PDB file of C-alpha atoms in Angstrom:
ATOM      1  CA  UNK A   1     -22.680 -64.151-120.432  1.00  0.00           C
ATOM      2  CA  UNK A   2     -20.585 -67.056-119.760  1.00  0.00           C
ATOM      3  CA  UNK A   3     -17.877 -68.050-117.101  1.00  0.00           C
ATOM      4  CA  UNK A   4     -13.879 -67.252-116.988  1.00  0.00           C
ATOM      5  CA  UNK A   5     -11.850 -70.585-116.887  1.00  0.00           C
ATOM      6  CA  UNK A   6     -10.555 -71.010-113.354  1.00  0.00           C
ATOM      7  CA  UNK A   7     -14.040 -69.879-112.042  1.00  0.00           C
ATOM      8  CA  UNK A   8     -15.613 -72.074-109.586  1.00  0.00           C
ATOM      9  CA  UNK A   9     -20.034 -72.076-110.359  1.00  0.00           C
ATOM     10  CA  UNK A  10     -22.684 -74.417-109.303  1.00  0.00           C
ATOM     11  CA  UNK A  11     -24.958 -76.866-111.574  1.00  0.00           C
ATOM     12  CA  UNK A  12     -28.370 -77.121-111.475  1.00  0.00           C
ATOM     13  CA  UNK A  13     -30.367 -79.821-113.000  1.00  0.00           C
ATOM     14  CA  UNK A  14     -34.382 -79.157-113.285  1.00  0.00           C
ATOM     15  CA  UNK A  15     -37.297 -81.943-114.291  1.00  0.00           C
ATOM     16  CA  UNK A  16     -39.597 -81.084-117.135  1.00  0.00           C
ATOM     17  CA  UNK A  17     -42.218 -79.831-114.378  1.00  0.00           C
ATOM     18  CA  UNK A  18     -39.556 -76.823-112.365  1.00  0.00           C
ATOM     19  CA  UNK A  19     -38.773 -79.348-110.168  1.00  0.00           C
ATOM     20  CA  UNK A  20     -35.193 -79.087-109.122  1.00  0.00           C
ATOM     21  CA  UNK A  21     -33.534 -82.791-109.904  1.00  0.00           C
ATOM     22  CA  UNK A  22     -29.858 -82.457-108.645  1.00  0.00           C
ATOM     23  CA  UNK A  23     -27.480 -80.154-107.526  1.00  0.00           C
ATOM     24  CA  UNK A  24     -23.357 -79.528-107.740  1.00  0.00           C
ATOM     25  CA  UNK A  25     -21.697 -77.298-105.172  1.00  0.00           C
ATOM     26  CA  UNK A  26     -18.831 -76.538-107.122  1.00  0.00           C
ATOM     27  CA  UNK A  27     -17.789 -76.881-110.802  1.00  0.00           C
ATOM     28  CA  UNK A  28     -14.391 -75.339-111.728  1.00  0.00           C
ATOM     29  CA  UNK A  29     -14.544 -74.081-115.442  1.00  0.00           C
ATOM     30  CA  UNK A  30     -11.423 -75.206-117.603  1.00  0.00           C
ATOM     31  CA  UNK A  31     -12.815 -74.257-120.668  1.00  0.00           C
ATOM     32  CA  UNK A  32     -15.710 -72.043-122.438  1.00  0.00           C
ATOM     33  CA  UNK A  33     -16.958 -71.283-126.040  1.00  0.00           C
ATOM     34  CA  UNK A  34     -19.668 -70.361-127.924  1.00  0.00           C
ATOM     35  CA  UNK A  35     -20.574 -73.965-128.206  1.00  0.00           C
ATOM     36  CA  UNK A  36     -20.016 -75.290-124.727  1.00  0.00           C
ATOM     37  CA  UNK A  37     -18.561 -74.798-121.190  1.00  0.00           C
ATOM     38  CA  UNK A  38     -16.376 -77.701-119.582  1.00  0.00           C
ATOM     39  CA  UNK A  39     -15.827 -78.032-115.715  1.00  0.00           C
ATOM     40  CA  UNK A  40     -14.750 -80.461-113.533  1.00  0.00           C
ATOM     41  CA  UNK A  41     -16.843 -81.650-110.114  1.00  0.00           C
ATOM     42  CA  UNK A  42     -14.328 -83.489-108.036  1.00  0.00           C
ATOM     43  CA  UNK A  43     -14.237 -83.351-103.987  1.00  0.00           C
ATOM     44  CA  UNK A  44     -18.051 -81.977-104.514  1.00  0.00           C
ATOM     45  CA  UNK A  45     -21.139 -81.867-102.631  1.00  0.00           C
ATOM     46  CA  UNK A  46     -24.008 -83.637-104.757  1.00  0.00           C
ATOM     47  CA  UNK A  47     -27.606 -83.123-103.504  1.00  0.00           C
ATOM     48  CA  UNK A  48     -30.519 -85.173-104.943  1.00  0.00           C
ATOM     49  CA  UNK A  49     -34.082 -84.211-105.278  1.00  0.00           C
ATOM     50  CA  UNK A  50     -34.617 -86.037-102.189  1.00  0.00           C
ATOM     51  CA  UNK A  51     -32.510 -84.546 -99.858  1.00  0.00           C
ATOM     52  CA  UNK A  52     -29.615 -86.940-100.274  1.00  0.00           C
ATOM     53  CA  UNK A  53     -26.530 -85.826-100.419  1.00  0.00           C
ATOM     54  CA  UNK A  54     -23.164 -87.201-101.332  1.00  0.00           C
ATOM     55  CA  UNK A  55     -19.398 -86.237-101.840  1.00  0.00           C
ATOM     56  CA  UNK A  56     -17.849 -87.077-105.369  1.00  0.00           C
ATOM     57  CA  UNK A  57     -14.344 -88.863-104.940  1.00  0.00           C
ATOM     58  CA  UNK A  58     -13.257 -88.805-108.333  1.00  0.00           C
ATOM     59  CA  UNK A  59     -12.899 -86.299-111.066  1.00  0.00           C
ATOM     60  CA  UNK A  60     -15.215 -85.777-113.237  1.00  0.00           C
ATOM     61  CA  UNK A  61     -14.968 -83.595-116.313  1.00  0.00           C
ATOM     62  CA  UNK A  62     -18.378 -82.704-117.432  1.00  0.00           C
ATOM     63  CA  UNK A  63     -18.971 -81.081-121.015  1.00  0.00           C
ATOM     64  CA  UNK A  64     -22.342 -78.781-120.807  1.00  0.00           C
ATOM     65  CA  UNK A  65     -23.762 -77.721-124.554  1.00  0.00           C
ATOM     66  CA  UNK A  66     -25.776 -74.427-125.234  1.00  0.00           C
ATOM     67  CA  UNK A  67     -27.085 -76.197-128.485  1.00  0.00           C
ATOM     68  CA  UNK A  68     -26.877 -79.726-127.756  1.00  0.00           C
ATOM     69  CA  UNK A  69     -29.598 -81.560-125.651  1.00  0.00           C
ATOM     70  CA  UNK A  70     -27.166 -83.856-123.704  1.00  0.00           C
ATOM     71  CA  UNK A  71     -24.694 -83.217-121.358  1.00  0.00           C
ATOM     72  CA  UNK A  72     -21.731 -85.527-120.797  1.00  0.00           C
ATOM     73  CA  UNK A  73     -19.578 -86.687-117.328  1.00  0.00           C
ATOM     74  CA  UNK A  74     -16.281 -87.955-117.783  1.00  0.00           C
ATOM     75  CA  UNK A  75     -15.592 -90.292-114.759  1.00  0.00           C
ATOM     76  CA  UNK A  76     -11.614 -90.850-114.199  1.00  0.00           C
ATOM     77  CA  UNK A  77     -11.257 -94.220-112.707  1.00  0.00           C
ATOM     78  CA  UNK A  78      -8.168 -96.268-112.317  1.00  0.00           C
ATOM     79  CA  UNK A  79     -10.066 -98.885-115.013  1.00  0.00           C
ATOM     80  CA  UNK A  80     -10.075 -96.089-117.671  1.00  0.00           C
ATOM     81  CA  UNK A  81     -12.695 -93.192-118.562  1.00  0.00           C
ATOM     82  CA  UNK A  82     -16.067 -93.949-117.986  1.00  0.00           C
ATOM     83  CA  UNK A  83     -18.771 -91.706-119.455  1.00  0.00           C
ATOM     84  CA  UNK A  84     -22.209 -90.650-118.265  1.00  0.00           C
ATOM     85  CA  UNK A  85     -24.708 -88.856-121.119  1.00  0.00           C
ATOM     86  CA  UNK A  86     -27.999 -87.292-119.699  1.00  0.00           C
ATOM     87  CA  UNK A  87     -30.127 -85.889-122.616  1.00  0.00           C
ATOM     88  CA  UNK A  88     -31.075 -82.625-121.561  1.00  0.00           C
ATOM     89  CA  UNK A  89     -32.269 -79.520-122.753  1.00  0.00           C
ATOM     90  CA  UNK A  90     -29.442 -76.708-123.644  1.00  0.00           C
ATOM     91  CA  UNK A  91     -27.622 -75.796-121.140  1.00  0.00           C
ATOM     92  CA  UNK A  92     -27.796 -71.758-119.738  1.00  0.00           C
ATOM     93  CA  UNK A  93     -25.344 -70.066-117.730  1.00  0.00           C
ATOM     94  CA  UNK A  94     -26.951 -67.373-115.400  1.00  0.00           C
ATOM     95  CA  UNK A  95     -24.048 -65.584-113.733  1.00  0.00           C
ATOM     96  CA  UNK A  96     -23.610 -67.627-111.059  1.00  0.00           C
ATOM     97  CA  UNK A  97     -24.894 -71.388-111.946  1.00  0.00           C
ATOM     98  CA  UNK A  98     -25.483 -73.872-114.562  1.00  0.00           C
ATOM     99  CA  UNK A  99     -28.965 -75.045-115.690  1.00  0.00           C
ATOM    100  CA  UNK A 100     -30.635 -77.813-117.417  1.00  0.00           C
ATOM    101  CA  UNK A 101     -33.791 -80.153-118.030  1.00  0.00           C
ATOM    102  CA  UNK A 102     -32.909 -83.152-117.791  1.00  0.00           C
ATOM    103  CA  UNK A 103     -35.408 -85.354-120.125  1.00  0.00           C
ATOM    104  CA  UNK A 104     -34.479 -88.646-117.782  1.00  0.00           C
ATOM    105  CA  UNK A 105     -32.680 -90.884-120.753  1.00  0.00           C
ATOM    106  CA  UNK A 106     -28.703 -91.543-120.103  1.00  0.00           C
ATOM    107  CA  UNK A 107     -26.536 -93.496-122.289  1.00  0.00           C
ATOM    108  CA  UNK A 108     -23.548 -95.262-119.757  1.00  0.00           C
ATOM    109  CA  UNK A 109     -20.399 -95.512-122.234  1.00  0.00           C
ATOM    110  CA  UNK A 110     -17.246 -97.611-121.167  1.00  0.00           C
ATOM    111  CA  UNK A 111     -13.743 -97.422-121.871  1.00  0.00           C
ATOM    112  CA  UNK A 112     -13.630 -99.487-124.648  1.00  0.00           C
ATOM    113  CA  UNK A 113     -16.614 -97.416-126.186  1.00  0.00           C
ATOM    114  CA  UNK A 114     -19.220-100.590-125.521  1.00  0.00           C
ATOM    115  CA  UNK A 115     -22.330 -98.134-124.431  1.00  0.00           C
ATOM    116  CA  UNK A 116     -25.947 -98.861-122.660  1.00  0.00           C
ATOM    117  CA  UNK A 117     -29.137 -96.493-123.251  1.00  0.00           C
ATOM    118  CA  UNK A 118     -30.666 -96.319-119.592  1.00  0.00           C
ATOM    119  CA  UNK A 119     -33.783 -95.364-118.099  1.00  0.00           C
ATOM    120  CA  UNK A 120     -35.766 -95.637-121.263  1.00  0.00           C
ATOM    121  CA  UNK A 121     -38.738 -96.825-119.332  1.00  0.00           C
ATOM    122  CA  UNK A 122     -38.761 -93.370-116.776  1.00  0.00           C
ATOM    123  CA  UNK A 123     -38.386 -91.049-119.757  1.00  0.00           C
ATOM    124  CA  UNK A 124     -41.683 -93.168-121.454  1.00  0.00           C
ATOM    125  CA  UNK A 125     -43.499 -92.051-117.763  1.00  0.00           C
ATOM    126  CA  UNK A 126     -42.418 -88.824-117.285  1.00  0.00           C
ATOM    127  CA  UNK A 127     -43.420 -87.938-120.915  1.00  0.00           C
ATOM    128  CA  UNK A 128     -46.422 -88.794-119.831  1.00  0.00           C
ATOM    129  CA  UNK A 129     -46.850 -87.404-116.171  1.00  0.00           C
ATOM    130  CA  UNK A 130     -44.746 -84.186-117.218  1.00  0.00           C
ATOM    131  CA  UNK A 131     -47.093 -84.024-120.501  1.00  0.00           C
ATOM    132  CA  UNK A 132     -43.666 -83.608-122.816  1.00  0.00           C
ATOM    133  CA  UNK A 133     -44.733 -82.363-126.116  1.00  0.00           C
ATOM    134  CA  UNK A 134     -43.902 -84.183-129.335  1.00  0.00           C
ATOM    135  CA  UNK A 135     -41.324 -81.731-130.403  1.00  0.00           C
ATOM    136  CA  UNK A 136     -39.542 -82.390-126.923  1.00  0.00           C
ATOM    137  CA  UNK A 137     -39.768 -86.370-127.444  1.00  0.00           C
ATOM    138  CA  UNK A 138     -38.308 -86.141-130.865  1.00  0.00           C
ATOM    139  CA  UNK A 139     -35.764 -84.000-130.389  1.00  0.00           C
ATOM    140  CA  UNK A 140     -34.471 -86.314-127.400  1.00  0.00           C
ATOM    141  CA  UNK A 141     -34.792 -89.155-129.166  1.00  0.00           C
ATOM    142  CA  UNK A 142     -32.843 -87.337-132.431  1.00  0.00           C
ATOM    143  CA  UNK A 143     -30.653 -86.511-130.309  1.00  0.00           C
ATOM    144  CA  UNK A 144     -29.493 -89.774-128.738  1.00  0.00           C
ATOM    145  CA  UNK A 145     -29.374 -91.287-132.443  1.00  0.00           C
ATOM    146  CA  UNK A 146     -26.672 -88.536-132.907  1.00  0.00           C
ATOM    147  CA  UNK A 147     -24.667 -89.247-129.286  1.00  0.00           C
ATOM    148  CA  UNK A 148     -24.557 -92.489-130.328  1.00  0.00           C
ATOM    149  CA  UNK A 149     -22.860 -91.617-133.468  1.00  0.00           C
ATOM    150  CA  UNK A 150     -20.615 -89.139-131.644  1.00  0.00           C
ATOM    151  CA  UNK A 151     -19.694 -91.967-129.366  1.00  0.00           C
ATOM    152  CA  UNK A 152     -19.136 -94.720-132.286  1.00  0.00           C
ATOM    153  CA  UNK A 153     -16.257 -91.906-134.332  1.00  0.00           C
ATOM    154  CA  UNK A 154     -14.624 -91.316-130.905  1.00  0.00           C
ATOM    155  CA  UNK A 155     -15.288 -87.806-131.534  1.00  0.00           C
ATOM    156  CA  UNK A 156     -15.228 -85.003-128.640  1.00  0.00           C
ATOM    157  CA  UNK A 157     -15.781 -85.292-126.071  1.00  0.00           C
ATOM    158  CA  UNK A 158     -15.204 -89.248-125.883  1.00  0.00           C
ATOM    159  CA  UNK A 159     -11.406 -89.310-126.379  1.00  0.00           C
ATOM    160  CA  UNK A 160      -9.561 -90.415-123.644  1.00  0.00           C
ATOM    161  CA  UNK A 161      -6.024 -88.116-124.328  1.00  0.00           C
ATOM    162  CA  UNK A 162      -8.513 -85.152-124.018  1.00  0.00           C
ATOM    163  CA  UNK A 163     -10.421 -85.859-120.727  1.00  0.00           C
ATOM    164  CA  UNK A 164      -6.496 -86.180-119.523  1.00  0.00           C
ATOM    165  CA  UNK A 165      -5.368 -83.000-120.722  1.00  0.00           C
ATOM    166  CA  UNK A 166      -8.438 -81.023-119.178  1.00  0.00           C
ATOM    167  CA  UNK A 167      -7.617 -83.001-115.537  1.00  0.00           C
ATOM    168  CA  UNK A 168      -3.543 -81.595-116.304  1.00  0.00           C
ATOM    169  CA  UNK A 169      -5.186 -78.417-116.920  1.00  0.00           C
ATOM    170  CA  UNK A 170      -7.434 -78.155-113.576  1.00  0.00           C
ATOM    171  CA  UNK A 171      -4.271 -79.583-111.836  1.00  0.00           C
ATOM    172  CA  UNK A 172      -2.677 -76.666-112.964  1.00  0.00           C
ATOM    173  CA  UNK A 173      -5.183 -74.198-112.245  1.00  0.00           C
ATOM    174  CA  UNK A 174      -5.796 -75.728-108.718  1.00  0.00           C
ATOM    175  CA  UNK A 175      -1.907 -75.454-108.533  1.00  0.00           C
ATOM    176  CA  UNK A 176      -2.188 -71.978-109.259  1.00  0.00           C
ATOM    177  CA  UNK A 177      -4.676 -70.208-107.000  1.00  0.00           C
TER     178      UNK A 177
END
């Protein structure tokens, strides 16, 4: 089952425990495959596992894997594309939203493709408190070895022209409703 392109779905992110981490009110689909489903959040609700809640103000188009374990937000600022990785587990599409683990390392990558691995020192806990299994920590860790690649032959979805083209496409589509 997956989404039609112009569909609007939510995004759930989960902790390793069922816990639900974070929540998007609204993701509009611009494209779906067998390999992935891309959205963008922008004018969203956002609502943290504490209750927080807050409004995104710029788009955002966010590339979800069903065989990947990372998901990746493409920030549009008016200094260029900034990129946000979460490793996560696979993404699934239910029918109505968007799910995930998210297995707490990121990897912040700039416009001019300089990038930062964060929160190494929460995904070290919550292996621990959330008892992650050694298959789960390797595969994370395998997995940002190969982001990192991705992101060093500015292949998909780290080119600039293509985040573009997907925001002219959900202009369109928005346009079009």
């Amino acid at each position: 089952m997956k989404p039609k392109v112009g569909e609007v779905i939510y995004i759930q992110s989960y902790k390793h425990d069922g816990s639900l981490h974070r929540t998007w009110s609204s993701g509009t689909v611009l494209d779906v495959d067998d390999d992935r489903i891309v959205l963008i959040t922008y004018k969203t609700w956002v609502i943290e596992a504490d209750g927080r809640r807050w409004f995104t103000r710029e788009p955002a188009i966010c590339f979800y894997y069903f065989k990947r374990w990372y998901n990746v937000i493409s920030m549009i600022r008016s200094r260029g594309v900034y990129y946000y990785c979460n490793l996560a587990s696979p993404s699934v599409y239910d029918g109505e939203s968007l799910k995930n683990i998210d297995y707490d390392l990121d990897l912040k990558v700039f416009p001019d493709h300089n990038y930062q691995v964060l929160d190494r020192d929460e995904f070290t806990l919550h292996s621990k408190l959330m008892n992650y299994s050694p298959l789960i920590i390797d595969t994370v860790e395998k997995e940002m070895t190969r982001l990192i690649e991705v992101v060093k032959s500015n292949f998909s979805p780290f080119k600039e022209k293509e985040i573009y083209e997907y925001f002219n496409r959900y202009l369109y589509i928005h346009e079009h409703k």
